[in-house]
XYZ file of C-alpha atoms in Angstrom:
654
model
C 67.452 180.124 209.716
C 70.757 178.455 209.077
C 70.996 174.689 209.615
C 73.090 174.802 212.718
C 70.623 177.205 214.268
C 67.642 175.038 213.518
C 69.739 172.182 215.233
C 70.525 174.333 218.366
C 66.711 175.198 218.592
C 65.862 171.593 218.269
C 68.254 170.772 220.955
C 67.000 173.378 223.493
C 63.523 171.884 222.839
C 64.777 168.442 223.286
C 66.452 169.096 226.590
C 63.469 170.889 227.891
C 61.059 168.051 226.950
C 63.679 165.393 228.357
C 63.458 167.592 231.739
C 59.832 168.336 231.864
C 58.610 165.019 230.800
C 60.696 163.210 233.683
C 62.667 161.073 231.280
C 65.805 162.993 232.278
C 65.214 162.430 235.837
C 64.830 158.793 235.336
C 67.918 158.553 233.443
C 69.761 160.579 235.974
C 68.393 158.387 238.838
C 69.350 155.130 236.961
C 72.772 156.057 236.063
C 73.486 157.439 239.504
C 72.194 154.373 241.281
C 74.256 152.129 239.028
C 77.410 154.037 240.044
C 76.456 153.719 243.744
C 76.159 150.043 243.344
C 79.515 149.834 241.856
C 81.076 152.001 244.348
C 79.430 149.692 247.097
C 80.807 146.444 245.267
C 84.317 147.789 244.311
C 85.155 150.597 246.743
C 83.086 150.308 249.871
C 83.088 152.631 252.612
C 83.412 151.758 256.110
C 80.340 151.633 258.334
C 80.993 154.293 261.045
C 81.361 152.507 264.260
C 79.845 155.200 266.396
C 76.407 154.676 265.229
C 74.315 151.774 266.707
C 70.820 150.531 266.074
C 68.843 148.939 268.704
C 66.556 146.893 266.726
C 63.051 145.953 267.614
C 63.481 142.522 265.722
C 61.697 139.326 265.469
C 63.701 137.858 268.500
C 62.510 140.967 270.597
C 58.943 140.483 269.380
C 58.888 136.890 270.216
C 60.017 137.775 273.715
C 57.938 140.541 274.416
C 55.068 140.361 272.133
C 53.526 142.918 269.595
C 54.863 146.326 269.779
C 51.427 147.960 270.078
C 50.875 145.995 273.401
C 54.137 147.038 274.994
C 53.951 149.317 278.169
C 56.139 152.535 278.024
C 57.989 151.329 280.789
C 59.972 149.194 278.620
C 61.344 152.130 276.853
C 62.213 153.683 280.105
C 64.024 150.581 281.022
C 66.047 150.807 278.031
C 67.023 154.481 278.359
C 68.356 153.764 281.963
C 70.674 151.287 280.080
C 71.874 154.239 277.678
C 73.045 156.633 280.128
C 76.467 156.775 278.688
C 75.450 157.061 275.041
C 76.335 160.218 273.126
C 72.864 160.860 271.804
C 69.730 158.592 271.319
C 67.035 158.967 268.822
C 63.796 157.008 269.298
C 62.502 156.119 265.797
C 59.154 155.462 267.083
C 56.110 157.546 267.196
C 54.484 157.961 270.546
C 51.255 159.724 269.873
C 48.505 158.112 271.687
C 48.570 157.880 275.644
C 48.719 154.255 277.140
C 45.295 154.076 278.656
C 46.206 150.438 280.224
C 49.280 151.917 281.886
C 49.303 155.768 282.297
C 51.968 155.536 284.809
C 54.213 153.848 282.282
C 53.783 156.930 280.103
C 55.007 159.241 283.071
C 57.918 156.894 283.737
C 58.847 156.991 280.181
C 58.827 160.965 280.178
C 60.812 160.926 283.392
C 63.413 158.711 282.094
C 63.761 160.894 278.795
C 64.083 163.875 281.060
C 66.665 162.209 283.316
C 68.751 161.084 280.202
C 68.716 164.541 278.670
C 70.169 163.332 275.414
C 66.962 161.850 273.594
C 65.193 163.054 270.356
C 61.741 162.389 269.957
C 60.053 162.175 266.323
C 56.570 163.630 265.489
C 54.438 163.125 262.400
C 53.476 165.425 259.437
C 49.944 164.952 258.140
C 49.298 165.165 254.489
C 46.139 166.994 254.805
C 44.504 169.275 257.384
C 42.370 167.748 260.202
C 39.896 169.220 262.816
C 41.777 170.230 265.947
C 40.319 170.294 269.245
C 41.054 172.792 272.114
C 43.426 170.113 273.425
C 45.127 169.372 270.117
C 45.581 173.292 269.505
C 47.224 173.393 273.020
C 49.623 170.454 272.417
C 50.571 171.978 268.905
C 51.193 175.364 270.458
C 53.484 173.573 272.904
C 55.370 171.529 270.071
C 55.725 174.923 268.072
C 57.145 176.504 271.016
C 59.839 173.904 271.020
C 60.930 174.272 267.555
C 64.028 176.178 266.959
C 63.771 179.615 265.651
C 65.328 180.518 262.421
C 68.672 182.537 262.742
C 68.827 183.209 258.969
C 66.522 183.980 255.963
C 64.834 180.625 255.238
C 62.894 181.414 252.167
C 64.166 178.659 250.034
C 63.365 175.973 252.574
C 60.057 173.888 251.803
C 57.142 175.404 253.704
C 55.050 173.253 256.126
C 52.002 174.802 257.960
C 52.136 173.928 261.616
C 48.594 172.790 261.728
C 49.784 169.641 259.814
C 52.075 168.783 262.725
C 50.965 165.744 264.983
C 52.628 166.319 268.352
C 53.923 163.405 270.473
C 52.756 162.952 274.000
C 52.784 166.115 276.056
C 55.273 164.593 278.605
C 57.785 163.845 275.785
C 57.283 167.335 274.180
C 58.387 168.857 277.545
C 61.044 166.324 278.388
C 62.827 165.722 275.264
C 66.192 167.301 274.529
C 65.198 167.907 270.958
C 62.504 167.074 268.516
C 62.053 166.327 264.609
C 59.507 165.207 262.040
C 60.086 161.611 261.177
C 58.486 161.638 257.737
C 60.937 161.149 254.640
C 60.423 162.007 251.109
C 60.904 159.543 248.390
C 61.585 160.061 244.704
C 58.894 159.187 242.155
C 60.146 155.702 242.025
C 59.723 155.161 245.738
C 63.529 155.278 246.417
C 65.151 157.512 248.987
C 67.881 159.480 247.637
C 67.640 163.229 248.759
C 65.450 163.462 252.014
C 64.471 166.977 253.090
C 66.000 167.479 256.345
C 65.017 171.047 257.172
C 61.597 172.834 256.690
C 60.271 176.166 257.711
C 57.065 177.095 259.053
C 54.953 180.258 258.985
C 55.876 181.354 262.376
C 59.539 181.968 261.897
C 60.433 178.616 263.110
C 62.680 175.891 261.669
C 61.380 172.382 261.323
C 64.235 169.900 261.441
C 64.006 166.288 260.653
C 64.435 163.920 263.455
C 67.769 162.767 262.207
C 69.128 166.250 261.798
C 68.199 167.040 265.560
C 69.921 163.852 266.512
C 73.174 164.895 264.560
C 73.130 168.165 266.116
C 72.852 166.816 269.614
C 75.571 164.222 268.921
C 77.798 167.090 267.742
C 77.210 169.189 270.868
C 75.078 171.885 269.038
C 71.660 172.900 268.145
C 69.872 173.384 264.723
C 69.845 177.210 265.320
C 73.880 177.399 265.883
C 74.680 174.568 263.185
C 72.737 176.572 260.480
C 74.926 179.045 258.813
C 73.977 181.989 256.492
C 74.964 180.249 253.297
C 72.644 177.476 254.038
C 75.322 174.984 255.140
C 75.366 173.073 258.386
C 78.385 173.316 260.788
C 78.787 170.016 262.782
C 81.993 170.040 264.535
C 83.512 171.648 261.669
C 82.001 169.590 259.087
C 80.250 171.776 256.496
C 77.295 169.941 255.008
C 75.471 171.666 252.061
C 71.800 171.667 252.053
C 70.083 171.970 248.781
C 66.755 173.634 249.471
C 66.588 171.773 252.765
C 67.626 168.464 251.113
C 70.645 166.225 251.669
C 71.999 164.082 248.675
C 72.798 160.786 250.076
C 75.769 158.589 249.734
C 74.090 155.215 249.882
C 76.216 152.403 251.520
C 73.713 150.865 253.864
C 71.989 147.484 253.346
C 69.560 145.948 255.920
C 70.870 143.521 258.375
C 70.447 139.940 258.381
C 70.380 137.864 255.119
C 70.070 140.637 252.593
C 72.162 140.011 249.464
C 72.374 143.588 248.309
C 75.293 145.597 247.806
C 76.628 147.688 250.857
C 77.061 146.896 254.550
C 74.656 146.905 257.374
C 74.861 149.327 260.016
C 75.927 147.604 263.486
C 72.951 146.491 265.242
C 72.085 144.784 268.581
C 68.452 143.475 269.485
C 66.314 145.351 271.651
C 66.036 142.298 273.979
C 69.702 141.979 274.119
C 70.393 145.597 274.863
C 68.310 145.240 278.050
C 70.851 142.836 279.337
C 73.862 144.955 278.545
C 75.850 147.039 280.891
C 75.717 150.838 280.192
C 79.329 150.849 279.409
C 78.342 148.843 276.436
C 76.945 151.954 274.769
C 79.411 154.430 275.860
C 79.787 157.335 273.415
C 77.541 155.521 270.849
C 74.897 157.465 268.678
C 71.839 155.222 269.329
C 68.936 154.896 266.954
C 66.086 152.586 268.186
C 63.592 151.356 265.679
C 61.824 148.363 264.271
C 63.281 146.025 261.895
C 61.223 143.008 262.357
C 59.661 141.093 259.577
C 56.431 142.341 258.506
C 57.075 145.993 259.362
C 55.464 148.535 257.291
C 58.401 150.989 257.746
C 60.180 150.248 254.563
C 62.380 152.756 253.100
C 64.382 151.597 250.004
C 67.540 153.039 249.160
C 69.401 152.561 245.791
C 71.270 149.479 247.149
C 68.426 147.545 249.126
C 64.754 147.640 248.076
C 63.810 146.281 251.633
C 65.643 148.684 253.838
C 63.989 149.582 257.177
C 63.253 153.002 258.164
C 65.600 153.034 261.100
C 68.345 151.755 258.856
C 67.825 154.486 256.462
C 67.918 156.954 259.067
C 71.342 155.546 260.368
C 72.671 156.093 256.635
C 71.391 159.690 256.780
C 73.080 160.135 260.252
C 76.278 158.798 258.694
C 76.159 161.297 255.759
C 75.682 164.081 258.298
C 78.410 163.104 260.526
C 81.014 160.908 258.956
C 80.947 160.521 255.235
C 82.340 162.904 252.421
C 79.359 165.227 251.477
C 77.758 164.324 248.108
C 77.936 167.322 245.842
C 77.047 167.857 242.150
C 79.496 168.953 239.579
C 80.045 172.453 239.945
C 77.673 174.783 238.001
C 80.451 176.455 235.960
C 81.901 173.129 234.987
C 78.412 171.932 233.959
C 78.053 175.207 232.003
C 81.295 174.557 230.037
C 80.474 170.961 229.548
C 77.020 171.664 228.019
C 78.504 174.412 225.776
C 81.025 171.918 224.590
C 78.582 169.125 224.051
C 76.161 171.036 222.104
C 78.509 173.559 220.319
C 81.189 171.219 219.122
C 78.933 168.859 217.248
C 77.164 171.928 215.746
C 80.450 173.384 214.560
C 81.717 169.958 213.463
C 78.764 169.085 211.185
C 78.648 172.717 209.834
C 82.351 172.802 208.782
C 83.568 169.241 208.217
C 82.537 166.215 206.295
C 79.746 164.013 207.761
C 82.170 161.045 208.316
C 84.685 163.268 210.262
C 81.886 164.847 212.280
C 80.526 161.554 213.058
C 83.773 160.241 214.201
C 84.657 163.333 216.108
C 81.286 163.774 217.835
C 81.433 159.919 218.947
C 84.851 160.648 220.233
C 83.567 163.705 222.291
C 81.040 161.445 223.771
C 83.657 158.835 224.827
C 85.739 161.627 226.150
C 82.721 163.057 228.193
C 81.918 159.639 229.600
C 85.702 159.236 230.791
C 85.508 162.693 232.399
C 82.389 162.186 234.135
C 83.794 158.934 235.637
C 86.778 160.840 236.951
C 84.326 163.364 238.560
C 82.542 160.635 240.183
C 85.311 158.278 241.381
C 88.161 160.717 241.969
C 86.310 163.851 243.069
C 83.190 162.450 244.413
C 81.012 164.787 242.275
C 77.677 163.341 240.762
C 77.404 164.389 237.121
C 74.284 165.542 235.459
C 74.362 162.600 233.310
C 70.852 163.157 231.603
C 71.459 166.824 231.031
C 74.821 166.490 229.136
C 73.730 163.381 227.327
C 70.405 165.055 226.032
C 72.551 168.045 224.898
C 74.901 165.931 223.113
C 72.227 163.762 221.268
C 70.183 166.527 220.291
C 72.954 168.415 218.616
C 74.754 165.436 217.236
C 71.242 163.708 216.137
C 69.607 166.812 214.460
C 72.829 167.969 212.695
C 73.456 164.320 211.587
C 69.965 163.932 210.237
C 70.217 167.237 208.430
C 73.440 166.051 206.939
C 72.027 162.867 205.911
C 69.000 164.535 204.499
C 71.446 166.948 202.448
C 73.578 163.999 201.335
C 70.516 161.999 200.235
C 69.348 165.077 198.172
C 72.962 165.611 196.865
C 73.199 161.742 195.721
C 69.538 162.297 194.306
C 70.752 165.034 192.262
C 73.972 163.279 191.245
C 72.013 160.192 190.353
C 69.636 162.268 188.094
C 72.344 164.272 186.683
C 75.152 161.335 185.992
C 72.577 158.834 185.114
C 71.989 160.842 181.893
C 75.333 160.169 180.562
C 77.334 157.787 182.816
C 76.644 153.929 183.176
C 74.622 152.735 186.095
C 77.663 151.094 187.694
C 79.708 154.202 187.448
C 76.856 156.115 188.956
C 77.136 153.910 192.023
C 80.824 154.490 192.145
C 80.038 158.296 192.004
C 77.625 158.198 194.812
C 80.186 156.365 197.226
C 82.423 159.323 196.609
C 80.316 162.261 195.509
C 83.024 164.780 196.593
C 85.006 163.427 193.500
C 82.083 164.134 191.158
C 81.594 167.626 192.473
C 85.163 168.520 192.870
C 86.899 171.393 190.614
C 88.419 170.370 187.370
C 91.681 168.645 187.554
C 94.153 167.161 184.921
C 94.054 163.452 184.152
C 94.614 161.035 181.472
C 91.606 160.266 179.259
C 90.463 158.759 176.098
C 88.420 161.076 174.106
C 85.813 159.895 171.358
C 84.165 162.070 168.891
C 81.500 160.727 166.353
C 79.734 162.763 163.689
C 77.082 162.141 161.194
C 78.248 162.752 157.687
C 76.468 164.951 155.246
C 73.962 165.701 158.072
C 73.535 169.372 156.656
C 72.088 167.900 153.370
C 70.107 165.427 155.307
C 68.345 167.925 157.448
C 67.729 170.252 154.468
C 65.843 167.314 152.807
C 63.945 165.801 155.650
C 60.962 167.188 157.744
C 61.718 168.340 161.342
C 59.445 165.880 162.813
C 61.276 162.935 161.320
C 64.652 164.347 162.075
C 63.704 164.731 165.616
C 62.378 160.877 165.760
C 65.333 159.687 163.855
C 68.018 161.490 165.870
C 66.140 160.380 169.125
C 66.670 156.771 167.954
C 70.164 157.266 166.890
C 71.440 159.052 170.055
C 69.744 156.701 172.333
C 71.908 153.982 170.797
C 74.975 155.791 170.807
C 74.555 156.705 174.618
C 73.858 153.147 175.422
C 77.101 152.202 173.621
C 79.095 154.613 175.476
C 77.638 153.657 178.828
C 77.968 150.107 178.056
C 81.790 150.519 177.951
C 82.039 152.560 181.140
C 82.308 155.889 179.290
C 80.966 159.208 180.104
C 78.796 160.946 177.598
C 80.411 164.518 177.643
C 77.863 166.211 175.284
C 75.837 166.185 172.060
C 77.133 168.800 169.807
C 74.413 169.186 167.309
C 74.676 165.548 165.588
C 78.004 164.956 166.877
C 78.680 162.756 170.173
C 81.611 163.588 172.682
C 82.506 160.592 174.971
C 85.065 160.406 177.770
C 86.801 157.179 179.045
C 88.856 157.670 182.254
C 86.725 159.585 184.751
C 85.908 157.216 187.802
C 87.682 154.521 186.238
C 91.059 152.738 187.684
C 94.319 154.219 186.743
C 95.360 151.237 184.865
C 92.042 150.934 183.003
C 92.539 150.371 179.201
C 91.243 153.764 178.112
C 91.837 153.642 174.242
C 90.671 150.155 174.367
C 87.339 151.083 175.830
C 87.095 153.833 173.336
C 87.814 151.413 170.309
C 85.238 148.894 171.717
C 82.782 151.733 171.862
C 83.399 152.764 168.176
C 82.962 149.192 167.093
C 79.537 148.879 169.035
C 78.435 152.136 167.751
C 79.018 150.915 164.209
C 77.179 147.536 164.973
C 74.182 149.468 166.342
C 74.235 152.029 163.552
C 73.893 149.044 161.069
C 70.855 147.760 162.852
C 69.266 151.210 162.802
C 70.198 151.682 159.172
C 68.276 148.467 158.318
C 65.209 149.352 159.920
C 65.310 153.019 158.589
C 65.639 151.772 155.076
C 62.698 149.535 155.573
C 60.851 152.510 156.692
C 61.784 154.614 153.667
C 64.019 156.972 155.928
C 67.603 157.979 155.062
C 70.299 155.855 156.651
C 73.423 157.456 158.528
C 76.879 157.082 157.988
C 79.230 158.398 160.766
C 83.055 159.049 161.392
C 84.905 158.533 164.550
C 88.057 159.998 165.839
C 89.824 158.801 169.133
C 92.833 160.229 170.922
C 94.434 159.479 174.409
C 96.150 161.824 176.608
C 95.922 164.214 179.391
C 93.071 166.655 179.646
C 91.553 169.040 182.203
C 88.641 167.064 183.483
C 85.688 168.153 185.967
C 83.084 170.666 186.559
C 83.623 173.637 184.344
C 81.481 176.646 183.583
C 80.339 180.043 184.861
C 78.720 180.705 188.232
C 75.271 180.437 186.689
C 75.938 176.968 184.893
C 78.479 174.161 185.324
C 79.073 171.144 183.299
C 81.255 168.128 183.679
C 83.348 168.197 180.579
C 87.042 168.130 179.431
C 89.214 170.648 177.897
C 92.627 170.861 176.181
C 94.719 169.683 173.321
C 93.613 165.874 173.676
C 90.080 167.089 173.063
C 90.920 169.090 170.364
C 92.953 166.474 168.436
C 90.204 163.755 168.692
C 87.784 166.278 167.417
C 90.184 166.910 164.380
C 90.616 163.186 163.758
C 86.862 162.672 163.616
C 86.781 165.425 160.910
C 89.457 163.841 158.876
C 87.523 160.493 158.511
C 85.511 161.737 155.518
C 88.607 162.994 153.778
C 90.716 159.976 154.302
C 87.638 157.771 153.739
C 88.084 155.884 157.092
C 85.418 154.943 159.639
C 87.607 155.290 162.588
C 90.799 157.222 162.993
C 93.114 157.024 166.202
C 96.198 158.820 167.065
C 99.545 157.034 167.615
C 99.232 157.321 171.480
C 95.787 155.700 171.250
C 97.008 152.893 168.912
C 99.937 152.161 171.065
C 97.912 151.854 174.189
C 95.122 149.785 172.422
C 97.509 147.379 170.886
C 98.564 145.911 174.270
C 94.795 144.863 174.923
C 93.381 144.541 171.242
C 96.229 143.337 169.134
C 94.598 139.928 168.107
C 91.280 141.717 167.268
C 92.424 144.870 165.281
C 94.808 146.065 162.662
C 95.920 149.719 162.350
C 96.617 151.160 158.978
C 98.963 154.036 158.843
C 97.395 157.075 157.316
C 100.408 159.305 157.521
C 101.151 162.446 159.524
C 99.075 165.453 160.076
C 99.729 169.012 161.343
C 97.217 170.194 163.936
C 96.950 173.810 164.789
C 98.560 174.600 168.253
C 101.082 171.464 168.060
C 104.627 171.952 167.185
C 105.083 168.268 166.074
C 103.201 166.470 163.391
C 100.692 163.684 164.572
C 100.769 160.262 163.017
C 97.260 158.818 162.599
C 95.920 155.326 161.883
C 92.865 153.814 160.651
C 91.224 151.082 162.937
C 90.134 148.070 161.035
C 88.574 145.035 162.839
C 89.979 141.576 161.844
C 86.525 139.871 162.163
C 84.904 142.393 159.779
C 85.035 142.127 156.038
C 85.602 145.266 154.113
C 82.184 146.491 153.056
C 81.697 147.677 149.640
C 80.721 151.315 148.886
C 76.956 151.839 148.736
C 75.903 149.011 151.022
C 73.281 150.162 153.520
C 75.305 148.980 156.646
C 77.350 150.470 159.405
C 79.640 153.756 159.104
C 80.374 153.104 155.381
C 76.814 153.199 154.434
C 75.976 155.797 151.923
C 72.847 157.797 152.063
C 70.509 157.095 149.124
C 70.774 160.692 148.074
C 74.578 160.261 147.603
C 74.689 156.986 145.721
């Protein structure tokens, strides 16, 4: 499996885990809530003036006492005041008859009947309960009042009718419409997407109390408002229900001293409402409910954790009748975006450098953020933040980790490879830009150094193999360290010869020939020390000759498809090798070309002298080459036969 295929599979798994674990939903809720808060602060919507809450508040309870002690006559009195209202929703459960004032119940039911514009709520139990014959009769009466489903309703949440708790019999008969009062919160206890329409097993619809109220205020019924495509038609407003749920635009905070974002829906105290003229409520959509301190009917929205239930119902009503519908980003756009957020990082990391892919992938994320903000603020769409972010994060993160692992493996191989023939500081430079180390060969200026042990063939014929190996190991180790100490590249060992390059990974203005000559001097110093130790051990000393030339060569990775080596090719290399071979004939330790001499003199003129050795003709060159012997001013000429340096003579040759 290719790397991008592994990353794609991992991304799919990550997105599934984020979704199934609930992490994605949590991120989605948090980001969406934050945007609603910003909108409430910087671009608030106008509170619909047509909605009015008659609040059973602290002032009302102080005047009339606890709600549970009220006679239903008080509600009948209020209803008479609301004769000119457009629609009225009593957000209070009336389940048990008033045993202290049965006549009050009848007066209440009669007032509901006379008004003809009232919606009464009922309760849905969580679990089944035993039903008496009277309970079954009341339940049958309630089910008979529920609207029939005009369209296929298989996608609506199912609620068995035996879980319903009917209101008082008189209210079931006299109410213009009915609806359940219960609302579903998200896992964090916040109400964002309430279910407003359910189904029963008898082909009946189970509308929420507020949906019934909205239909009544729009002059229609739930049966007529529900369209075949699962939209609601409320006076020409098309409202989409997603499996019976309505995504809300939160804009309401509780009335009073709440410091939350948003605005309260217009309210009047229940006690004050009883003193108003009926014309005060003309054409208003009324919600009657409890807002007093200490109420248990707390229904938080994203703006206000202390929002009362009747206030949340007001927000739902406004979303149904007045506000622009909240819609998710269309599915086809989401599909394109997820393909882009996953596919582009996979392609980038598979076809471009890691640095470019990192920058481009980050730019992609920033572009997505801008686009999603446009969706929210301009089009009013709710983006699927977590889905898109997890897709981008999975593709980018997994591919970046794979590239990081590849880069680390690549650097490890480079370190292991180049540390054998390159100084540690140059290895670090190579690791910073490994693409230069692995690039194809190119032409560049280099100084090439060749050194060779004189009379090595005679030495090898007279010396046991084990001793040759041990002695060569000491010798080549010192020569390698000398090359690396002067920032050279140990190109290769050619038998007993050493080839070194000066120039790769060095600045363009580096004194290449000077570095090569300093290396030659250091080689001679190290060899003197080795020879002294070997003579004391009874071993043969070595004598070497060194040739140096500076010029352009083809440098880089050269070889076959099976094996590649970093090396240099060309006339510069050939001439340096030829100079080394002339050192024995010309009785010189170090021979350099005129090009190397002229460059080195600019840096080492006070340390070195160059003795003209004439000109030579090199095969393949049209012009003769003038060569020079390099002599260090701080070294006295050594007499032939001394066991020191490159002029040391093997004992067998003395």
